[in-house]
PDB file of C-alpha atoms in Angstrom:
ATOM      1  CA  UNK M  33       1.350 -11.452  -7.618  1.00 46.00           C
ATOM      2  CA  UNK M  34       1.816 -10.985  -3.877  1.00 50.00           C
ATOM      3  CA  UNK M  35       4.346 -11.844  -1.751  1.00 60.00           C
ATOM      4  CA  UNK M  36       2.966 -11.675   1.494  1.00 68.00           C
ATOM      5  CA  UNK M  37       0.449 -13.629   3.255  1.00 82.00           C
ATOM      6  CA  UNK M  38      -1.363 -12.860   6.534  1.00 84.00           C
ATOM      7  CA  UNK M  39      -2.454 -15.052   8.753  1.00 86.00           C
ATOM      8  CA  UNK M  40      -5.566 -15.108  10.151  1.00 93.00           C
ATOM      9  CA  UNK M  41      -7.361 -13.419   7.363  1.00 92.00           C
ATOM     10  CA  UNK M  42      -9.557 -12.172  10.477  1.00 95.00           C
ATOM     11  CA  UNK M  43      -9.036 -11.997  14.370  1.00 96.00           C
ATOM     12  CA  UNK M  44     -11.804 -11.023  16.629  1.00 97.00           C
ATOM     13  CA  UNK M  45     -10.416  -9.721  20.643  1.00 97.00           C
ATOM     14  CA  UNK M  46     -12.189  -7.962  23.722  1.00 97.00           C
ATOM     15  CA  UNK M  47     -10.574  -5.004  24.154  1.00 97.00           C
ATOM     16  CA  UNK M  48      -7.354  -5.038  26.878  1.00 97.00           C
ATOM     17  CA  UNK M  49      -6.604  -8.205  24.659  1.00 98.00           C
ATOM     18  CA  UNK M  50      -3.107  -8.998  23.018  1.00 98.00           C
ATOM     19  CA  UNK M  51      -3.301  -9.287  18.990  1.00 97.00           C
ATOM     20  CA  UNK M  52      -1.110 -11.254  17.150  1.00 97.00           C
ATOM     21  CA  UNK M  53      -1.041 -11.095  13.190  1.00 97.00           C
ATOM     22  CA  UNK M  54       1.522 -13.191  11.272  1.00 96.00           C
ATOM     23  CA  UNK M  55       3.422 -12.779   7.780  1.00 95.00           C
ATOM     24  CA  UNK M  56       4.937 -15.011   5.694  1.00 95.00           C
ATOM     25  CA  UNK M  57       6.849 -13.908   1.941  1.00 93.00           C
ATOM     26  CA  UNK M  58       8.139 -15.862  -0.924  1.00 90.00           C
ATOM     27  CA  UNK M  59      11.685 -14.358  -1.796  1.00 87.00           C
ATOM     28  CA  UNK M  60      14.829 -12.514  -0.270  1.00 88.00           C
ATOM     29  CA  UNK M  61      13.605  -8.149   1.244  1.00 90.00           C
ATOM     30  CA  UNK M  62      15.131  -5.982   1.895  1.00 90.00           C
ATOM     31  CA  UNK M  63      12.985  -4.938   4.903  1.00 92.00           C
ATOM     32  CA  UNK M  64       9.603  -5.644   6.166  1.00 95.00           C
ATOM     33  CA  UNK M  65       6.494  -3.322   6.698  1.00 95.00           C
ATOM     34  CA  UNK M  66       3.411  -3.461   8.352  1.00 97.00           C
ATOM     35  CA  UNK M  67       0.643  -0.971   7.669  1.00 97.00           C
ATOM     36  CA  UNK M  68      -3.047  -0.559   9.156  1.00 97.00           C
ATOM     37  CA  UNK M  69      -5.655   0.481   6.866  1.00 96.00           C
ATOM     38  CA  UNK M  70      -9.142   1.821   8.060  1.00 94.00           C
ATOM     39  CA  UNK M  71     -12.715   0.847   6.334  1.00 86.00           C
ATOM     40  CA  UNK M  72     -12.031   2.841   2.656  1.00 76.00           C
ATOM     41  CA  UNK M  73      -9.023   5.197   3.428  1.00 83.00           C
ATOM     42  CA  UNK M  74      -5.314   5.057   2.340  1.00 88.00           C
ATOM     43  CA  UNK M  75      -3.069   2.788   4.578  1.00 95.00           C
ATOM     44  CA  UNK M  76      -0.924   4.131   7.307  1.00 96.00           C
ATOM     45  CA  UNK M  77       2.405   3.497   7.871  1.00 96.00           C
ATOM     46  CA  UNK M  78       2.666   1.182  11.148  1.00 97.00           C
ATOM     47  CA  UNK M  79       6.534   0.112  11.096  1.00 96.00           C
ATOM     48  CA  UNK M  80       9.757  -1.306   9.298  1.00 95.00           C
ATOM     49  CA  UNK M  81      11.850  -4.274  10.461  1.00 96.00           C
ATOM     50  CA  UNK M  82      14.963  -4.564   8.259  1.00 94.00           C
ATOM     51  CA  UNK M  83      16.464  -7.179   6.888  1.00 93.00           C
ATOM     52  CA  UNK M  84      19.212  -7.556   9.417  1.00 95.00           C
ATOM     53  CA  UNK M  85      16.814  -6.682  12.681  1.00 96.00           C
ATOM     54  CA  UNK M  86      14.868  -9.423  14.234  1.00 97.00           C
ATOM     55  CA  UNK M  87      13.016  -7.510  16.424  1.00 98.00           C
ATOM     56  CA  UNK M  88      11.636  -3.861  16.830  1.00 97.00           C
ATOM     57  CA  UNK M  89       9.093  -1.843  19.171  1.00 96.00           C
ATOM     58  CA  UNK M  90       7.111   1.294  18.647  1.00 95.00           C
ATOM     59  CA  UNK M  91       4.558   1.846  21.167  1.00 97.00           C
ATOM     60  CA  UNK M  92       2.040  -0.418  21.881  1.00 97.00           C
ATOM     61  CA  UNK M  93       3.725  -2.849  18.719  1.00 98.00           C
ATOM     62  CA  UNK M  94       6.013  -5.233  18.666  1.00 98.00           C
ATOM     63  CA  UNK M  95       7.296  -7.028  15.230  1.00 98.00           C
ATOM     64  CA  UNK M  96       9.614  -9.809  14.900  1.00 98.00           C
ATOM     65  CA  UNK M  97      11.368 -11.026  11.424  1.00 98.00           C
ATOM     66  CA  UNK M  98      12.844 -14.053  11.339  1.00 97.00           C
ATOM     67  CA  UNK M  99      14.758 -13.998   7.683  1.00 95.00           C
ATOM     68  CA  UNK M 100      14.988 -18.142   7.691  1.00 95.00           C
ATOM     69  CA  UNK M 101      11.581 -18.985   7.928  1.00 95.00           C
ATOM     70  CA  UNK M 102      11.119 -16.047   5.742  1.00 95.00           C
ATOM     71  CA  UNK M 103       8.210 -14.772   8.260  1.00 96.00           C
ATOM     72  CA  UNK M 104       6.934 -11.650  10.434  1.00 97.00           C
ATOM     73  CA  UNK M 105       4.601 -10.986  13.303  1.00 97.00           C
ATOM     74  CA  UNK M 106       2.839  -8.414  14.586  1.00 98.00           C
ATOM     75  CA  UNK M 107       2.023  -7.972  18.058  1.00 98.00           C
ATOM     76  CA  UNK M 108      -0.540  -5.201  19.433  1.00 98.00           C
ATOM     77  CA  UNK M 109      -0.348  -5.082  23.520  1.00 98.00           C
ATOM     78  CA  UNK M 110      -3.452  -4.003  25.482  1.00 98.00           C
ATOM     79  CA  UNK M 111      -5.634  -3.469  22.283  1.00 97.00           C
ATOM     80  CA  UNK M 112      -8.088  -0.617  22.323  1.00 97.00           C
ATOM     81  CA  UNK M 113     -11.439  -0.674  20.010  1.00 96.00           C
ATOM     82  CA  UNK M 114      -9.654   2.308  17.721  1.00 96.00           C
ATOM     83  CA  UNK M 115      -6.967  -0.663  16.711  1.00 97.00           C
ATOM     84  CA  UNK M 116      -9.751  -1.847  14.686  1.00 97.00           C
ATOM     85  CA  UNK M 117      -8.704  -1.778  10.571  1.00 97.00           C
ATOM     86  CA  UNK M 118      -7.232  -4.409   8.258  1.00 97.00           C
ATOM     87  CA  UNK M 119      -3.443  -4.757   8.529  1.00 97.00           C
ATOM     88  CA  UNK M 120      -1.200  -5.391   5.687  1.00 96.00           C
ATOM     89  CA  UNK M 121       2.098  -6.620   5.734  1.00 96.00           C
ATOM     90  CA  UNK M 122       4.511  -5.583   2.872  1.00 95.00           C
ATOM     91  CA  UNK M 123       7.833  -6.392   1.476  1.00 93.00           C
ATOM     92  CA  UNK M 124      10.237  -4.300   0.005  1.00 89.00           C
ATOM     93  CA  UNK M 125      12.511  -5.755  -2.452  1.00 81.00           C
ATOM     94  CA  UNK M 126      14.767  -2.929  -3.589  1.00 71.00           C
ATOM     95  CA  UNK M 127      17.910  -4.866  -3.720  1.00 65.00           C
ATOM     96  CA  UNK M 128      16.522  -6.870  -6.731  1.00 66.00           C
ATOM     97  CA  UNK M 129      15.725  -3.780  -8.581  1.00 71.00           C
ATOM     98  CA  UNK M 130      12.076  -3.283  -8.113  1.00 77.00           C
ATOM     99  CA  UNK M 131      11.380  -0.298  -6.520  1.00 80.00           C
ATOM    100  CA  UNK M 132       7.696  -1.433  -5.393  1.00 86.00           C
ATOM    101  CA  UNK M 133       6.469  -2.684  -2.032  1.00 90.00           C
ATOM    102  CA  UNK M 134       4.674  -6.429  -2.504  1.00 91.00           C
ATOM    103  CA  UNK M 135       1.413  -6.429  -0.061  1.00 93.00           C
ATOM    104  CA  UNK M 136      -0.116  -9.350   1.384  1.00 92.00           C
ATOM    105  CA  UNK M 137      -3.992  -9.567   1.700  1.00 92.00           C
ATOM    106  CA  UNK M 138      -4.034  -8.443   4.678  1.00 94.00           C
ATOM    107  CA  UNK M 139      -5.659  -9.410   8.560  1.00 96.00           C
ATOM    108  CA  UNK M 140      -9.118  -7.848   9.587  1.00 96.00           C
ATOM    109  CA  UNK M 141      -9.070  -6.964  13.256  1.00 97.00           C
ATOM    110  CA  UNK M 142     -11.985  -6.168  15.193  1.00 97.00           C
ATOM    111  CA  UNK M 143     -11.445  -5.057  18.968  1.00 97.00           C
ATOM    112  CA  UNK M 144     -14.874  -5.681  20.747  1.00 97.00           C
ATOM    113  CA  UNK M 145     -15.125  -2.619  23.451  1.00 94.00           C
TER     114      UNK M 145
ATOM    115  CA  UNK Q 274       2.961  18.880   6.024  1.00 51.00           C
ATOM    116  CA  UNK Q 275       0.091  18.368   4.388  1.00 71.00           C
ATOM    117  CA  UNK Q 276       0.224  14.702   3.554  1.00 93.00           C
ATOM    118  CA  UNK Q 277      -0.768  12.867   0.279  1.00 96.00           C
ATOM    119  CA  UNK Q 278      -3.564  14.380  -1.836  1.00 97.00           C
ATOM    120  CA  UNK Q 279      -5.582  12.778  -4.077  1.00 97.00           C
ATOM    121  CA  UNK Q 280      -8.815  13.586  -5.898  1.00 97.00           C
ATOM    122  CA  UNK Q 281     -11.431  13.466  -6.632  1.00 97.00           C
ATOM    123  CA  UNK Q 282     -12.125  11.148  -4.037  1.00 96.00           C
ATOM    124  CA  UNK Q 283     -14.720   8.805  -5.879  1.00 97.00           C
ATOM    125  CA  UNK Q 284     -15.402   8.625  -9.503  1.00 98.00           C
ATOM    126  CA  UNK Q 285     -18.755   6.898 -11.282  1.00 98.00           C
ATOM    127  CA  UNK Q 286     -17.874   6.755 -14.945  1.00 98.00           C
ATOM    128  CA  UNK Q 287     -19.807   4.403 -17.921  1.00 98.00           C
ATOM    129  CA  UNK Q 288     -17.990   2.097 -19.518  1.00 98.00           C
ATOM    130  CA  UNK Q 289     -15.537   3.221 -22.665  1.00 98.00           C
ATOM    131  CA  UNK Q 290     -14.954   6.503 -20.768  1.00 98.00           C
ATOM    132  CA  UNK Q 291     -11.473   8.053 -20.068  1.00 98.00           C
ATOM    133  CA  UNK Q 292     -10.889   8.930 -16.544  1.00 98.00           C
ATOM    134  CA  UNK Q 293      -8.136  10.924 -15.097  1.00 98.00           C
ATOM    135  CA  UNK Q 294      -6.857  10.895 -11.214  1.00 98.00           C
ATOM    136  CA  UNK Q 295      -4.113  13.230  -9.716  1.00 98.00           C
ATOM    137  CA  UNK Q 296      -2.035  13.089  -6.891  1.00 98.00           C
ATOM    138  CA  UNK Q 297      -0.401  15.793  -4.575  1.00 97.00           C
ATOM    139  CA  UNK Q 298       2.345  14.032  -2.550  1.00 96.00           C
ATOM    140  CA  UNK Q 299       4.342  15.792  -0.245  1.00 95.00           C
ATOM    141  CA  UNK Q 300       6.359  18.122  -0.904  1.00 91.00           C
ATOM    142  CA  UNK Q 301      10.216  16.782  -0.332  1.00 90.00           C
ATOM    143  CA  UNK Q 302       8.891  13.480  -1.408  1.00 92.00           C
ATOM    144  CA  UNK Q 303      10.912  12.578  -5.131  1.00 92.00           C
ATOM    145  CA  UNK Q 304       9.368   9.005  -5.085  1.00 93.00           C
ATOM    146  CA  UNK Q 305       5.744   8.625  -6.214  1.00 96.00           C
ATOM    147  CA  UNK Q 306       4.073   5.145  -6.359  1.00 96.00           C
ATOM    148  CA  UNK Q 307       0.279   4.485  -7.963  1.00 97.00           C
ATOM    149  CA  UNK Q 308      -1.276   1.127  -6.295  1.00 96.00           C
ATOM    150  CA  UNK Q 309      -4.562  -0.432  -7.325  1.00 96.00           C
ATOM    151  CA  UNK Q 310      -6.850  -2.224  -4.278  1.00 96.00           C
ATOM    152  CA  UNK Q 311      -9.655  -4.256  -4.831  1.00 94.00           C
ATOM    153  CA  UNK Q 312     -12.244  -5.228  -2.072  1.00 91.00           C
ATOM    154  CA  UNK Q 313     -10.713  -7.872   0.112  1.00 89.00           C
ATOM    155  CA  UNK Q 314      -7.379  -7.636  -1.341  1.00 92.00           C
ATOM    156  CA  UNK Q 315      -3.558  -5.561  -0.404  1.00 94.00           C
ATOM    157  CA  UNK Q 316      -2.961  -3.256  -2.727  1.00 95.00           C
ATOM    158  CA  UNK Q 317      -1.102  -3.754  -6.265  1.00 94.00           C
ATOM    159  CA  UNK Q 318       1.738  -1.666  -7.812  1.00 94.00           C
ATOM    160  CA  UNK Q 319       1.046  -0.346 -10.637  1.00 96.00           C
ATOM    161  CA  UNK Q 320       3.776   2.308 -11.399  1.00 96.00           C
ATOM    162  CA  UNK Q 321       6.616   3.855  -9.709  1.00 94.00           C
ATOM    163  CA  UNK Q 322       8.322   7.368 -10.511  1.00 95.00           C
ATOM    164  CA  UNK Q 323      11.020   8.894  -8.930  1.00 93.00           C
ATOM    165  CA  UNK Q 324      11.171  13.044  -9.626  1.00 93.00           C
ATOM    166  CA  UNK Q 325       9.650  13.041 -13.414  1.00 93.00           C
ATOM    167  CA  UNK Q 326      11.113   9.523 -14.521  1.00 94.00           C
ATOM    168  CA  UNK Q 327       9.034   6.760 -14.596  1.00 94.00           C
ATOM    169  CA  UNK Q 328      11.078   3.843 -13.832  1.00 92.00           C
ATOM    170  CA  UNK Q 329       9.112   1.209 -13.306  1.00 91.00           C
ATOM    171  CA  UNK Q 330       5.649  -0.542 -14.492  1.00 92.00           C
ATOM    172  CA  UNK Q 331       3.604  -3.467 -13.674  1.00 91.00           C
ATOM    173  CA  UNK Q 332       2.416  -5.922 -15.802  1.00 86.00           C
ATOM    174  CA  UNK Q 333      -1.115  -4.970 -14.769  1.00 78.00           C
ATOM    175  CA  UNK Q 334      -0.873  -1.385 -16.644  1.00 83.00           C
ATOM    176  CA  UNK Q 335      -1.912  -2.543 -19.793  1.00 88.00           C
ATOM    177  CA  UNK Q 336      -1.988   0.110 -22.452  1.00 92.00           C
ATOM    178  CA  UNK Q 337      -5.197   1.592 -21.556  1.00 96.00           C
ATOM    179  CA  UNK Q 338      -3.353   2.914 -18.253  1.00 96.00           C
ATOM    180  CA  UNK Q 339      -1.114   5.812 -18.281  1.00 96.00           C
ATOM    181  CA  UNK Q 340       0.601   8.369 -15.854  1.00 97.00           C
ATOM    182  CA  UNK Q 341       2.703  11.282 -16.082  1.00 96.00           C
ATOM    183  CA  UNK Q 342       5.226  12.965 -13.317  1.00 96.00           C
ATOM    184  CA  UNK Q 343       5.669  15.868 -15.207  1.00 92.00           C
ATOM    185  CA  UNK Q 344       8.348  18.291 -13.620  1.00 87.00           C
ATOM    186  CA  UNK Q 345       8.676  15.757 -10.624  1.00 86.00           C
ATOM    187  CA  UNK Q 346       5.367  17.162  -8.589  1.00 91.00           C
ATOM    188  CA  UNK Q 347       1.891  16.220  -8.899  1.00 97.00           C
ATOM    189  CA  UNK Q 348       0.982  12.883 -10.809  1.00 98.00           C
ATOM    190  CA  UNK Q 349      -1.898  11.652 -12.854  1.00 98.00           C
ATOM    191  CA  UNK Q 350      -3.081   8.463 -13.735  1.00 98.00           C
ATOM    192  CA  UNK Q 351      -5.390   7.905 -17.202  1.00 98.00           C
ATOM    193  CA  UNK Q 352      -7.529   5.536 -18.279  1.00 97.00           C
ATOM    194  CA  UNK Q 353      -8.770   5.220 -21.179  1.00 97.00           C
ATOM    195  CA  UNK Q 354     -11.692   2.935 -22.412  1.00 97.00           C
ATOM    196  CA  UNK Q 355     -12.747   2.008 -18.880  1.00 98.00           C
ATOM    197  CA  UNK Q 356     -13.883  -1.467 -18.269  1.00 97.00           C
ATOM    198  CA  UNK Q 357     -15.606  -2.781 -15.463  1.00 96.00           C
ATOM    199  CA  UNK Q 358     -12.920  -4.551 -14.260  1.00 95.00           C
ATOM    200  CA  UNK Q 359     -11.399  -1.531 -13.668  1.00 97.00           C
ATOM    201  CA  UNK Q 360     -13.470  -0.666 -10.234  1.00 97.00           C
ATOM    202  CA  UNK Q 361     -11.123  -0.218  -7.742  1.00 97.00           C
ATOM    203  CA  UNK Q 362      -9.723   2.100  -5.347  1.00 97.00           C
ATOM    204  CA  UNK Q 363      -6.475   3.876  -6.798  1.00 97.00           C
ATOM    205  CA  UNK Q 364      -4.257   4.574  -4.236  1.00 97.00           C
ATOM    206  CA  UNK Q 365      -1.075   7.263  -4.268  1.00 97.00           C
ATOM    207  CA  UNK Q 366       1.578   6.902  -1.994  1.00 96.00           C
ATOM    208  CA  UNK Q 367       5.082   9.152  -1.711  1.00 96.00           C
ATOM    209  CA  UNK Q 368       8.261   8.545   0.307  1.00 93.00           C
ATOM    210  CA  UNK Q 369      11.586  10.345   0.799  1.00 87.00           C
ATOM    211  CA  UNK Q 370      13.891   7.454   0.461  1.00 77.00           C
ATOM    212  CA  UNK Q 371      13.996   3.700  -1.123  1.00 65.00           C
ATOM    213  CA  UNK Q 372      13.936   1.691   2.279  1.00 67.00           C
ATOM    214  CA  UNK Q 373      11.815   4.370   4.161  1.00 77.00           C
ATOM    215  CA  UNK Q 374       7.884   3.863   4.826  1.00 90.00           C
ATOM    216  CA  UNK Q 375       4.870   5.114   2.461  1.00 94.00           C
ATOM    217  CA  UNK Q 376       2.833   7.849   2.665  1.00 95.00           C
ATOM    218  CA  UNK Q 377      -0.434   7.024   1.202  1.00 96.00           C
ATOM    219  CA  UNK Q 378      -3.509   9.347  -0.081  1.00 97.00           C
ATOM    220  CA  UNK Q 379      -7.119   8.409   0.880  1.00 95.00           C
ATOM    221  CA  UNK Q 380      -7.469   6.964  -2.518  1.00 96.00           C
ATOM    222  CA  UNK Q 381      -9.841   7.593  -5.547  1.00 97.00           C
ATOM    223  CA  UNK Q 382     -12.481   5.052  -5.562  1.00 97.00           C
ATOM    224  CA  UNK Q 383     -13.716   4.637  -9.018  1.00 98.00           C
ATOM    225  CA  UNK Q 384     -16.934   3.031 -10.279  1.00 98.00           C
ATOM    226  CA  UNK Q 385     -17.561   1.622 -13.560  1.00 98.00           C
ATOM    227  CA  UNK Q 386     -21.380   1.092 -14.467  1.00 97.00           C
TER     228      UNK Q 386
END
C-alpha cells in the first residue's frame, strides 16, 4: 500500500516558473523524502525533512513538513527545462520497525523552455 | 564512488522462466533495499537486507521471489515461474544509515511475453 500521495499527479510551467508539488501520508515518519526520477532511470535522492524540522532548503528547493496535517511540499524556484522528471515523495517509518521507505505515486513535471 | 549497479539493464523472458537480477551497491553501504515500479506508479518495497541478513519482506514477494545478500555485498533477486504480471522495473537502492537518503540503481526493466 502507499502512504504518500502527490498532488497534482501532473504540473505543466514555462521555464523561470515556480513549481509547487504537495504530499500528504497516512501514519506517524520518521522523516520525509522527496526524490526526482527521470523517464526510465533509478530515482535520485532530492532531500530529507525530519520529523521534528518544518522547513529545509537545498539549492533551488524548498520543502516544508507540517507533522499535524500530516503533509509536505515541494517548492522548485526559477525552474529550468532539466527539472523535468516525475517526483516522488516518500516516508520513512523506521520508528515502527519497518525499515522500508513508503512512496507516493508521484507528480509529473514538465518545464516548457 | 561508483554508485548503485545493477544489471542487466532490461530483461525479455517467456512466461514460466526463472530470471535472476544482481545488484552492486556501494561499497560502505550495509543496507540494501529491492523495490518493484510499475508504469505510472512510486515504487514498492519488496525486501530489505542489512549486511547478509534479510530482515524484512513485503507481502508482495510471494514465494516465487527470492534474494540473497550473501557475505553482505552484491544482491540478487530470483524469480521463478515468471508471470506476466511480473513486468516491471526492479529497482536496487543502498544507504549508509536508517534515516539517511537512498541510493538507487538505474533499474532492471524486465519483460514478460
Amino acid at each position: 500500500s502507499q502512504q504518500g500521495e502527490e498532488d497534482p499527479q501532473a504540473l505543466s510551467i514555462q521555464e523561470g516558473e515556480n513549481a509547487t508539488m504537495n504530499c500528504s501520508y497516512k501514519t506517524s515518519i520518521n522523516n520525509l523524502q522527496w526524490y526526482r526520477q527521470n523517464s526510465g532511470r533509478g530515482l535520485v535522492h532530492l532531500i530529507l525533512i525530519r520529523s521534528n524540522e518544518r522547513e529545509k532548503h537545498s539549492g533551488r528547493l524548498r520543502v516544508t513538513l507540517d507533522t499535524s496535517k500530516k503533509s509536505s511540499s515541494l517548492l522548485i524556484t526559477a525552474s529550468r527545462a532539466a527539472d523535468t522528471a516525475s517526483y516522488f515523495c516518500a516516508t520513512d517509518q523506521s520508528g515502527a520497525g519497518s525499515y522500508q521507505l513508503t512512496f507516493g505515486k508521484g507528480t509529473k513535471l514538465s518545464v516548457i523552455p | 564512488d561508483t554508485g548503485v549497479s545493477q544489471n542487466p539493464r532490461h530483461k525479455i523472458t517467456k512466461r514460466g522462466q526463472n530470471v535472476t537480477f544482481r545488484c552492486d551497491p556501494i561499497s560502505e553501504h550495509n543496507r540494501l533495499y529491492w523495490y518493484r515500479q510499475t508504469l505510472g506508479q512510486g515504487p514498492e518495497f519488496l525486501t530489505y537486507f542489512q549486511n547478509e541478513a534479510q530482515l524484512e519482506k513485503s507481502r508482495l514477494l510471494s514465494d516465487r521471489f527470492s534474494a540473497e545478500r550473501p557475505k553482505g555485498s552484491f544482491s540478487t533477486l530470483e524469480i521463478q515461474r515468471t508471470e506476466q504480471g511480473d513486468s516491471a522495473m526492479y529497482l536496487c537502492a543502498s544507504s549508509v544509515l536508517t534515516g539517511k537518503g537512498y541510493t538507487f540503481g538505474s533499474g532492471t526493466r524486465l519483460t514478460v511475453v
